[in-house]
CSV table of C-alpha atoms in Angstrom, one decimal:
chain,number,residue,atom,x,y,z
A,837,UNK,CA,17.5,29.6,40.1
A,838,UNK,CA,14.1,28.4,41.4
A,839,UNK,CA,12.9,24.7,40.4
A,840,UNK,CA,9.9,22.7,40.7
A,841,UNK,CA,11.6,20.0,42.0
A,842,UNK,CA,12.7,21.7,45.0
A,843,UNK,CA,11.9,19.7,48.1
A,844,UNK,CA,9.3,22.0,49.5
A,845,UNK,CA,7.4,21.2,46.6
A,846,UNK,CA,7.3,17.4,47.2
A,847,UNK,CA,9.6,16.1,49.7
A,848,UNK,CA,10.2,12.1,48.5
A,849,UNK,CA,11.3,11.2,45.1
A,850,UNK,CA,11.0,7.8,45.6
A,851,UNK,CA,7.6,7.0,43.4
A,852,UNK,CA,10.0,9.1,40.8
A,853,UNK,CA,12.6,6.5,41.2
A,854,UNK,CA,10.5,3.7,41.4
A,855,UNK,CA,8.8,4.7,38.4
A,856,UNK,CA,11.5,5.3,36.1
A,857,UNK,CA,13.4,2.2,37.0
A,858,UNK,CA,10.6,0.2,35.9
A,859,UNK,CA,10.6,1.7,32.4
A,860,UNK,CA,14.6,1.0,32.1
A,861,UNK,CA,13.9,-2.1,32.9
A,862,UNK,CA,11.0,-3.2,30.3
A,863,UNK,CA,13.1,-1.1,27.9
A,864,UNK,CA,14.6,-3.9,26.1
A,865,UNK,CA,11.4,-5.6,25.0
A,866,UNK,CA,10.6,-2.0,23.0
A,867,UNK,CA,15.0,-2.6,21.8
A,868,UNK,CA,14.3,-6.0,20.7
A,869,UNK,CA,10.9,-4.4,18.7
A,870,UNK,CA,12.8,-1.9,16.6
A,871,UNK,CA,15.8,-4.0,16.4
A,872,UNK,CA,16.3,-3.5,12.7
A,873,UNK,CA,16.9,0.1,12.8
A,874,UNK,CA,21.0,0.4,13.4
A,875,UNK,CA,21.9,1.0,16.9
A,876,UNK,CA,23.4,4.8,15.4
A,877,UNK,CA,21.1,5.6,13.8
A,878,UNK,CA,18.6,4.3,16.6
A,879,UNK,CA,19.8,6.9,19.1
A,880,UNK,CA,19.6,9.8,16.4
A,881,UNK,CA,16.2,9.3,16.1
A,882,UNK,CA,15.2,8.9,19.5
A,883,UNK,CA,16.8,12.5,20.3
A,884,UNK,CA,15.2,13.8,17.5
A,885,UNK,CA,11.7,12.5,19.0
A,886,UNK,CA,12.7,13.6,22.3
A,887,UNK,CA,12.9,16.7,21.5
A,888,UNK,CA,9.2,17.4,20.6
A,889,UNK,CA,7.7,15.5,23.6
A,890,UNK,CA,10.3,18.1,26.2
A,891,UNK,CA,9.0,20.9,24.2
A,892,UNK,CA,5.3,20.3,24.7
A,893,UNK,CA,5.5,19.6,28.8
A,894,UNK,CA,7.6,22.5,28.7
A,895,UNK,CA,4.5,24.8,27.6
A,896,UNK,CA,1.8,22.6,29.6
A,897,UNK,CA,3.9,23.7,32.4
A,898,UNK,CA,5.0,26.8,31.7
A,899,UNK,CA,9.1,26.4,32.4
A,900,UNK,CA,9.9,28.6,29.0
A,901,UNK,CA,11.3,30.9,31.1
A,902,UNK,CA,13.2,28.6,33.0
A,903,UNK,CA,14.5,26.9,30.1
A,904,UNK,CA,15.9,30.6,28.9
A,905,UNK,CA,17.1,31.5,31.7
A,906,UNK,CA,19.1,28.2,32.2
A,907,UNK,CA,20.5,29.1,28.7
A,908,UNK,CA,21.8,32.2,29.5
A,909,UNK,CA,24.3,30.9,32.2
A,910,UNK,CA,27.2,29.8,30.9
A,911,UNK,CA,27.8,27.6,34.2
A,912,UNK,CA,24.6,25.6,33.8
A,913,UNK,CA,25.2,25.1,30.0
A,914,UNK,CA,28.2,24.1,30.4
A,915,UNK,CA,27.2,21.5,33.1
A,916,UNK,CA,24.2,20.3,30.9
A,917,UNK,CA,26.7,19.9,27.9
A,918,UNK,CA,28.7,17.8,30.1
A,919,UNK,CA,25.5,15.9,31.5
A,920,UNK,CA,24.3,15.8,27.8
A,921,UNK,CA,27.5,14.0,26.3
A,922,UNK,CA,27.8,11.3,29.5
A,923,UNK,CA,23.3,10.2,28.6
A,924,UNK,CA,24.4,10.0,24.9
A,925,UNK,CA,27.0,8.0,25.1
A,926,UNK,CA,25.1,5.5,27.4
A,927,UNK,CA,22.5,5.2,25.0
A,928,UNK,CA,24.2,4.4,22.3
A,929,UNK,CA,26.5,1.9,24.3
A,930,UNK,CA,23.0,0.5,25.9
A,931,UNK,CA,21.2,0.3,22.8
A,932,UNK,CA,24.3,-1.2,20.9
A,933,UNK,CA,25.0,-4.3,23.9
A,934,UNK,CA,20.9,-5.1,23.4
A,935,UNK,CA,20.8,-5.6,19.8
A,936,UNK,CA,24.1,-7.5,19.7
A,937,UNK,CA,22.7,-9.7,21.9
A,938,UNK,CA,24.2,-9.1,25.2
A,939,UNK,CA,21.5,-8.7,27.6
A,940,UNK,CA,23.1,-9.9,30.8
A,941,UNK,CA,26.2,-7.3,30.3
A,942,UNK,CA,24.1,-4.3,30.2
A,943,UNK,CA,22.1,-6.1,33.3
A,944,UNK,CA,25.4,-6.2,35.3
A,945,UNK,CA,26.3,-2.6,34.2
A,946,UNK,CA,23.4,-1.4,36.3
A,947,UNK,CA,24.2,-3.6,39.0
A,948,UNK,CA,27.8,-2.1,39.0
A,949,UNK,CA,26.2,1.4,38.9
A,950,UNK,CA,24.4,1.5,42.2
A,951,UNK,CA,27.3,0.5,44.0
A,952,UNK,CA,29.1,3.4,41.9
A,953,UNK,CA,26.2,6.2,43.2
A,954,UNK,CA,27.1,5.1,46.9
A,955,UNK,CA,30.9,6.1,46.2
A,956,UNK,CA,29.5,9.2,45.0
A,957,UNK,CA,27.3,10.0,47.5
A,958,UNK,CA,30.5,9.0,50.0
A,959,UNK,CA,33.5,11.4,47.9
A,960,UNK,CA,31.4,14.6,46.3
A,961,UNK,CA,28.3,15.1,48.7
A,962,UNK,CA,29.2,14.1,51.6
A,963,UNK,CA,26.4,11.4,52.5
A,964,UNK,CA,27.1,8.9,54.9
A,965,UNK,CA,26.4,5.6,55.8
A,966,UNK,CA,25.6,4.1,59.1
A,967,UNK,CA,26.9,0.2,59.7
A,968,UNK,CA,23.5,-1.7,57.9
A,969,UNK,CA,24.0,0.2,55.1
A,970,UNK,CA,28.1,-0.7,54.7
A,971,UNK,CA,26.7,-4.0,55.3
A,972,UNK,CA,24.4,-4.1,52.3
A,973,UNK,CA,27.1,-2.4,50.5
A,974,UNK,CA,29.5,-4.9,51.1
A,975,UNK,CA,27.0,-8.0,50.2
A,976,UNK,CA,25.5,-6.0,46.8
A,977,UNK,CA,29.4,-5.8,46.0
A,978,UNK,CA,30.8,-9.6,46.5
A,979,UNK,CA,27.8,-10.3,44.3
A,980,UNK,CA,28.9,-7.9,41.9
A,981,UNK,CA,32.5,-9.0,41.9
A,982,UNK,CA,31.6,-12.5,42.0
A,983,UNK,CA,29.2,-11.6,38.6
A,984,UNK,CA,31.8,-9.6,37.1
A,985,UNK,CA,34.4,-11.7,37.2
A,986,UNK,CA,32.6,-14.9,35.7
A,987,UNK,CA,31.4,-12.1,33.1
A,988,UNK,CA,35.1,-10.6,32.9
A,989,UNK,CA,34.9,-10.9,29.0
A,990,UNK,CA,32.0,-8.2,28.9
A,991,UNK,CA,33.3,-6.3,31.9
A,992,UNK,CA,34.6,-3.3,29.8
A,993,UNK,CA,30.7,-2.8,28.5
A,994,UNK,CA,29.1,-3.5,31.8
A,995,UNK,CA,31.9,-0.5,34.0
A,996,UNK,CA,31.4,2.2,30.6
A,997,UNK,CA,27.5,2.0,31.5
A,998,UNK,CA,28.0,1.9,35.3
A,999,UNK,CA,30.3,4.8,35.3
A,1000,UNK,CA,28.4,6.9,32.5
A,1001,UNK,CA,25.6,6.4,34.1
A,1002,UNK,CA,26.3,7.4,37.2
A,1003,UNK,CA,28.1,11.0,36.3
A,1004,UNK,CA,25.2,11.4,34.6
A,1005,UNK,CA,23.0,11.2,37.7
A,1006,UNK,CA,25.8,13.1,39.8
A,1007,UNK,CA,25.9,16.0,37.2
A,1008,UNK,CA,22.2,16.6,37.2
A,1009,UNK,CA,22.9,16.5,41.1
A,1010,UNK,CA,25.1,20.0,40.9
A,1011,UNK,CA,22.9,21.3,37.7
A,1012,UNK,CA,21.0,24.3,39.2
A,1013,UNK,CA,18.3,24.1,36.9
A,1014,UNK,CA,14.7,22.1,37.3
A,1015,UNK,CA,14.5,18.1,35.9
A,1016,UNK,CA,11.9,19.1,32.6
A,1017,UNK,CA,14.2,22.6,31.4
A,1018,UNK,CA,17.6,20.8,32.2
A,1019,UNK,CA,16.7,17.5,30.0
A,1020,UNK,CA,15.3,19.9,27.3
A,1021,UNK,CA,18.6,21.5,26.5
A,1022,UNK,CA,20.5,18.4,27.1
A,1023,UNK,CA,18.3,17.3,24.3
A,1024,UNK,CA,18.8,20.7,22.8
A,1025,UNK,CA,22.1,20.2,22.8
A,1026,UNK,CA,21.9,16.8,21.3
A,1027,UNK,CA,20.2,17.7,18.5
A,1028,UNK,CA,22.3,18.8,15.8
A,1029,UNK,CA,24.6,15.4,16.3
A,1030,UNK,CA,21.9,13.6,16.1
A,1031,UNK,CA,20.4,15.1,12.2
A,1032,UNK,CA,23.8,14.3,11.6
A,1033,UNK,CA,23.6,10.9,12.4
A,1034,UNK,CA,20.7,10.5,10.8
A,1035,UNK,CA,21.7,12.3,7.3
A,1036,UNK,CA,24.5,10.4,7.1
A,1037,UNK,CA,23.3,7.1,7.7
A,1038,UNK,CA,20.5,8.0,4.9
A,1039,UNK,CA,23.2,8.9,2.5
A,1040,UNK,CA,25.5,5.9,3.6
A,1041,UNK,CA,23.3,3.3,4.2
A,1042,UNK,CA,19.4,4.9,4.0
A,1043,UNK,CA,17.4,5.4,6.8
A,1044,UNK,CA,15.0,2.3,8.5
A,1045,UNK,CA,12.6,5.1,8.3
A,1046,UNK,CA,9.9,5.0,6.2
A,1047,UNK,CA,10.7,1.3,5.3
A,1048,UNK,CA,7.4,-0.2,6.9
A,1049,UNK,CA,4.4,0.6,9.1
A,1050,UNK,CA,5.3,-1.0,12.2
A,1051,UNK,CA,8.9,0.7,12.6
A,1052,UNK,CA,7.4,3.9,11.7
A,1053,UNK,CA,5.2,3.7,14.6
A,1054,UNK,CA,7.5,2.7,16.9
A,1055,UNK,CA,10.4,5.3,16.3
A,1056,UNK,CA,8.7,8.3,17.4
A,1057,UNK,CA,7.3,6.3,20.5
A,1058,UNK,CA,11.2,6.4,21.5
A,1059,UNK,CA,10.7,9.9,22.9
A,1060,UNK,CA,8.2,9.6,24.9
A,1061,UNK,CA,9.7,6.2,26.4
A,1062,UNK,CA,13.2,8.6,26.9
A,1063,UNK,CA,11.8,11.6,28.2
A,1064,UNK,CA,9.4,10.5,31.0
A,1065,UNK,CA,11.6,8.3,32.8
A,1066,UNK,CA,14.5,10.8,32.2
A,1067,UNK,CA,12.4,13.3,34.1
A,1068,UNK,CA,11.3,11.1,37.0
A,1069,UNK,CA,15.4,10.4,37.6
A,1070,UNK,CA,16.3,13.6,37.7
A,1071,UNK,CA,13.8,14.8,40.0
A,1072,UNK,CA,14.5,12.2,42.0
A,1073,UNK,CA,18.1,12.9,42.1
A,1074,UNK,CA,17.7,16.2,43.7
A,1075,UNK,CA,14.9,14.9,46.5
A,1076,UNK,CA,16.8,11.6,47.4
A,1077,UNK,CA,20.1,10.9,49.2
A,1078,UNK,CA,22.3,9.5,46.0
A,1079,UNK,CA,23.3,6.3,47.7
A,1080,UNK,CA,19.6,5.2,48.5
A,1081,UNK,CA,18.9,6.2,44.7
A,1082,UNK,CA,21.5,4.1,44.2
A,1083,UNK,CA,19.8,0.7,46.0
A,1084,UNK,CA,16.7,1.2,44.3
A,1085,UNK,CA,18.0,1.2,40.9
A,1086,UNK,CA,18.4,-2.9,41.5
A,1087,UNK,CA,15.1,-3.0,40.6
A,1088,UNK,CA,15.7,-1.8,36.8
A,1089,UNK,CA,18.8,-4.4,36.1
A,1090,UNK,CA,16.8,-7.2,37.9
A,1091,UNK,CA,14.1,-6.8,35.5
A,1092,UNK,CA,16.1,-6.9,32.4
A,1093,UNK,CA,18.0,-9.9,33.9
A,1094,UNK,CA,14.3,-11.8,34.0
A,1095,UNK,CA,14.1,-10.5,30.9
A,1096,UNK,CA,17.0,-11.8,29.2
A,1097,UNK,CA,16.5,-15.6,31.3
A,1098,UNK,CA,12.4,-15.9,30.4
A,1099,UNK,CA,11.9,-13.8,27.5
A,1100,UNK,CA,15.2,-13.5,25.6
A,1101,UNK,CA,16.0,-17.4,26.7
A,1102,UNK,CA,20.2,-16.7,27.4
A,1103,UNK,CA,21.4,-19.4,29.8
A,1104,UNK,CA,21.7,-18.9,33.7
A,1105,UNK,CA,24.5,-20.0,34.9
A,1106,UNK,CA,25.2,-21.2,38.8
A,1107,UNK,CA,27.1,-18.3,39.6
A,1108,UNK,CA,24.8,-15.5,38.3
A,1109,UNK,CA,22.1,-17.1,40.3
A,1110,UNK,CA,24.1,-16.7,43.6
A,1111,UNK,CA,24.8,-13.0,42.4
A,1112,UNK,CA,21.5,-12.5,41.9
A,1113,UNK,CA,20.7,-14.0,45.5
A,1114,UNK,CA,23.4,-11.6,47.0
A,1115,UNK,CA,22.1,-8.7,45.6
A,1116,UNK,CA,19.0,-8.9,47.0
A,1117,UNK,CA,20.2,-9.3,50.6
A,1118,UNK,CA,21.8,-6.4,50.4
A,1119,UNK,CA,18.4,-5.0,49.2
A,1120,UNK,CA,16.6,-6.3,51.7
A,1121,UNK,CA,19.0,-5.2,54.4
A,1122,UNK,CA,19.0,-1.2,53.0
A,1123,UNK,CA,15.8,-1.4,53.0
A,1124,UNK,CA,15.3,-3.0,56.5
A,1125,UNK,CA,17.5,0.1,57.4
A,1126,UNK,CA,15.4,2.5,55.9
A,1127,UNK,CA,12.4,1.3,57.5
A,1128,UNK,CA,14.2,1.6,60.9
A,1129,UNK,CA,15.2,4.7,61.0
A,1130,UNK,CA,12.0,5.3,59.3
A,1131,UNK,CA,10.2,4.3,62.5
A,1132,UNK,CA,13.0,6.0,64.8
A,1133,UNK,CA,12.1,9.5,63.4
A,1134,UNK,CA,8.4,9.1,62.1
A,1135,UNK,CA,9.6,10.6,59.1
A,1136,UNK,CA,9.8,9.3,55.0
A,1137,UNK,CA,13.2,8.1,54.6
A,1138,UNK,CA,13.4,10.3,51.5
């Protein structure tokens, strides 16, 4: 099936990556804004408003027909459903660790998860790495370990997002369909669970809709801030080798780990810091590697 996000169109999807990690990573300061609404409810809504905002870039750009015809292959739908299930359930985990507080859990989930894309890219597409990028790997993961065990009580949270997270990103990697059709039927898809969600939190509880000005703004706001960054990942996945997608998605838990020290005021602790320190070695050292090889072949290293 043809795709506008074929390489030939645009050969790097790193501003893609770069660009929707940053959003992940301010996303809690929009969660801590709308923290009132009931984390269930939350992500019923924010399909809902998803939906809409997918629609309309579908018809700016004209991908009806791609959209249909991803429809009417049961492989691909099946593979979306699949894709669909794996983004809801981080959501609702993600947006459930934020409003209970725990910041720095969903921080070390997506440190867990780049190390997670790298074992992906290793077992199911065959990528491999040369010796400076097993040495980053092997630095980003005594960081990790050293985090995770000091953090072992909130491990469970932190590996669910790592590893739904990442079969997310390595489904949309053998989805034959383009980034904008393939997240409008995963949202498609979505869509009845979430008026269900939301019907029966108005009966059960009511709905934080409708209750005041500020909230009402903000709730439809949620599918703009879920579609676009959505969008730039999954083109990204299909122009970038998944373990260098991987290393660059330490910028998005770094940010919400500022976050939760200078905004959200939870307390650093010693060991964190040298994780932290760790991490972005191995950064630096992929990245060195990249640059190398970069020079070597006088070509964009994705």
């Amino acid at each position: 099936m043809p795709s506008k996000d074929s390489p030939s169109d645009s050969p790097s999807g790193l501003p893609h990556a770069i660009g929707a990690y940053l959003v992940w990573g301010l996303l809690p300061l929009y969660l801590r804004l709308v923290h009132s609404v009931p984390p269930l409810e939350f992500v019923g809504w924010r399909l809902i408003f998803t939906l809409p905002v997918c629609l309309a870039i579908v018809a700016i750009r004209r991908q009806g027909a791609e959209v249909l015809a991803a429809l009417g292959n049961p492989r691909t739908l099946g593979m979306l459903l699949v894709s669909a299930l794996l983004i809801g359930g981080n959501w609702l985990l993600y947006i459930t660790a934020i409003q209970d507080g725990h910041v720095f859990a969903t921080s070390l989930g997506y440190y867990i998860n780049p190390l997670m894309n790298v074992l992906a890219g290793t077992l199911f597409l065959g990528e491999r790495l040369n010796r400076r990028q097993w040495t980053a790997v092997a630095i980003a993961a005594a960081g990790v370990s050293l985090l995770a065990w000091d953090a072992r009580e909130m491990l469970g949270i932190s590996l669910a997002l790592a590893v739904s997270f990442s079969g997310y990103g390595l489904a949309r990697r053998f989805t034959p369909v383009g980034s904008l059709p393939g997240l409008t039927i995963e949202t498609i898809v979505l869509l009845v669970p979430a008026i269900g969600i939301v019907v029966w939190q108005t009966q059960a509880h009511g709905t934080a809709f409708g209750q005041d000005a500020r909230t009402d703004l903000l709730l439809p706001l949620a599918g703009v801030i879920t579609a676009v960054p959505l969008l730039m990942f999954a083109t990204a996945t299909k122009r970038m080798d998944y373990s260098t997608l991987g290393f660059i998605q330490y910028l998005a838990p770094t940010i919400v780990f500022l976050l939760g020290l200078f905004v959200f005021h939870e307390p650093l602790r010693p060991v964190q810091l040298v994780c932290f320190l760790l991490i972005w070695t191995a950064a630096a050292v992929f990245v060195w590697d990249l640059l190398a090889r970069r020079r070597a072949s006088g070509q964009a290293p994705a």
